[in-house]
Amino acid sequence: MYAELTRRSAWHDVLPTVLGYIGIGVAFGIVSRAAGLSILVTLATSTFVYAGSAQFVLVTMLVEHSPLLSIVLSVFLVNARMMLMSTTLSTYFKQEPLWKNILLGTFLTDESFALGMNKLNYTDRKLNFTWFNTVNLASYLTWIVGTALGAMLGSLITDPTKFGFGFAVTAMFIGLLYLQIISDKTISLKLQLTIILFVLILTYFGMAFIPGNLLILVVTLLGCALGVILKHAHN
Amino acid sequence: MPTIKFIFWTIFCTGLATWLTRITPFVLLKKFTLPPAVIEFLNFVPITIMAALWFQQIFIQQSGQLPAIDYLNLCASLPTVISAVISKNLLVIVVVGIISAAFFNIVL
C-alpha cells in the first residue's frame, strides 16, 4: 500500500479485494438462480440492495414466503454494523460537502471500510474522497459483474465453495486484520491482541444465545467497550 | 415463488433500509461532532469488526448450544495467517486463502 491517495493508487489498493468480491458475487448469483429467482431479479438485488451476506438472507426468506416486514428487519439487522463503520469513517470526511459524504456512505462496504482503515496507517491518518470513492465504485462494479457471472453460470456450477472462493472474503479479513495490527500505532500491540482474543471468546460463546443476525454487532460493541476500559486501566 | 410485485417491493424496501443504514451517520455527523469518548470507542471498531467477521466463519451456529467448529475454514485460516506474516501483501494472502480452502475442501 502506498502513501498516495489518488485514483491510480485506489485501483492498486482495491485489487486484492476484487478477488474476494468476484467469488462471493458469483456465489450469490448461483444461489439466487438456484432458489428460482430470474437473472433480472438477481441482478436487481445486487444493484439496488448491495448488501453482501444480507442478500443471501433476502433470497432465502423470499423463497420461504416470509412477510415483507421480517425480510426488511433481517436485512437491516445483518447490516446494522454498517452504522458503526460509517460513523467511524465519517470523522475523516467532515470537511467534505454533504453530497460527497452521502455518496461515500451509499457505496460503503465491509471491505472498503477495512481497506480505508488500513490505508490510514500509510497516509499519516488521512483519507480523501477521490481515493475512497474509487475503491467503493470498483467494489460495486466487481460485485455486479460477479453476480452477473454467477447468474449466468447458475445451472453449471452448483457448489461455488468447492473452488475455495467462498473463503476469499474471510482470507481478506485475515489479511486486513493482520496488516491493521502491525501498522496501527495508535493502540498498543498487547491491547490489540487482548481484544482480538476477547472477540474470539465472545464469538464462540455468543453463538449459543445471540441470533446470527446480531452477533457481529453485539460482539463488536462489547469488544470496543473492553478496549476503552483496558486502555484507561493502563493509564 | 412470490409475485413479481412482492419481489419488487422487497428489493425496494431492503434497498432503502441498507442505504439509510449506511448514509445516516454521514448525514448526522456532518451537523454534530462526536464527543472524544465516542471517538475513542470507535478507534477499536476496525480490529474488532475484522476479527469478528473472521471468527464467525470458523464456527457453525447451532441454536441453543455452543457452536461446532468449521474445520474447513479453520484449517484454511492457518496458511492464510502464515502467508500474512511472511508476505504482508493482501493479494498474496487472498490467493493463498483461496488455494488453501480449495485444498482442504478436497482433503477434509
mmCIF file of N, CA, C and O in Angstrom, chain A residues 91, chain B residues 33-44:
data_model
loop_
_atom_site.group_PDB
_atom_site.id
_atom_site.type_symbol
_atom_site.label_atom_id
_atom_site.label_comp_id
_atom_site.label_asym_id
_atom_site.label_seq_id
_atom_site.Cartn_x
_atom_site.Cartn_y
_atom_site.Cartn_z
ATOM 1 N N THR A 91 -15.793 10.653 10.406
ATOM 2 C CA THR A 91 -14.914 11.620 11.075
ATOM 3 C C THR A 91 -13.767 12.072 10.159
ATOM 4 O O THR A 91 -13.201 13.128 10.371
ATOM 5 N N THR B 33 -20.825 17.009 16.228
ATOM 6 C CA THR B 33 -19.479 16.496 16.439
ATOM 7 C C THR B 33 -19.528 15.449 17.547
ATOM 8 O O THR B 33 -20.215 15.629 18.548
ATOM 9 N N LEU B 34 -18.810 14.355 17.325
ATOM 10 C CA LEU B 34 -18.817 13.281 18.313
ATOM 11 C C LEU B 34 -17.950 13.662 19.509
ATOM 12 O O LEU B 34 -16.879 14.229 19.347
ATOM 13 N N PRO B 35 -18.403 13.320 20.727
ATOM 14 C CA PRO B 35 -17.566 13.559 21.903
ATOM 15 C C PRO B 35 -16.310 12.681 21.837
ATOM 16 O O PRO B 35 -16.361 11.580 21.265
ATOM 17 N N PRO B 36 -15.195 13.151 22.434
ATOM 18 C CA PRO B 36 -13.936 12.393 22.368
ATOM 19 C C PRO B 36 -14.081 10.954 22.869
ATOM 20 O O PRO B 36 -13.441 10.046 22.329
ATOM 21 N N ALA B 37 -14.944 10.730 23.862
ATOM 22 C CA ALA B 37 -15.118 9.372 24.394
ATOM 23 C C ALA B 37 -15.656 8.431 23.316
ATOM 24 O O ALA B 37 -15.225 7.281 23.219
ATOM 25 N N VAL B 38 -16.566 8.939 22.479
ATOM 26 C CA VAL B 38 -17.132 8.108 21.415
ATOM 27 C C VAL B 38 -16.083 7.813 20.352
ATOM 28 O O VAL B 38 -15.968 6.696 19.847
ATOM 29 N N ILE B 39 -15.286 8.830 20.019
ATOM 30 C CA ILE B 39 -14.222 8.637 19.027
ATOM 31 C C ILE B 39 -13.230 7.594 19.518
ATOM 32 O O ILE B 39 -12.791 6.720 18.760
ATOM 33 N N GLU B 40 -12.923 7.637 20.809
ATOM 34 C CA GLU B 40 -12.005 6.658 21.383
ATOM 35 C C GLU B 40 -12.591 5.248 21.248
ATOM 36 O O GLU B 40 -11.897 4.304 20.877
ATOM 37 N N PHE B 41 -13.892 5.149 21.493
ATOM 38 C CA PHE B 41 -14.609 3.874 21.353
ATOM 39 C C PHE B 41 -14.523 3.383 19.906
ATOM 40 O O PHE B 41 -14.220 2.223 19.630
ATOM 41 N N LEU B 42 -14.753 4.302 18.966
ATOM 42 C CA LEU B 42 -14.771 3.938 17.540
ATOM 43 C C LEU B 42 -13.397 3.527 17.026
ATOM 44 O O LEU B 42 -13.293 2.813 16.028
ATOM 45 N N ASN B 43 -12.336 3.968 17.715
ATOM 46 C CA ASN B 43 -10.983 3.579 17.315
ATOM 47 C C ASN B 43 -10.797 2.068 17.342
ATOM 48 O O ASN B 43 -9.924 1.535 16.675
ATOM 49 N N PHE B 44 -11.615 1.403 18.143
ATOM 50 C CA PHE B 44 -11.475 -0.044 18.269
ATOM 51 C C PHE B 44 -12.344 -0.802 17.267
ATOM 52 O O PHE B 44 -12.270 -2.021 17.183
#
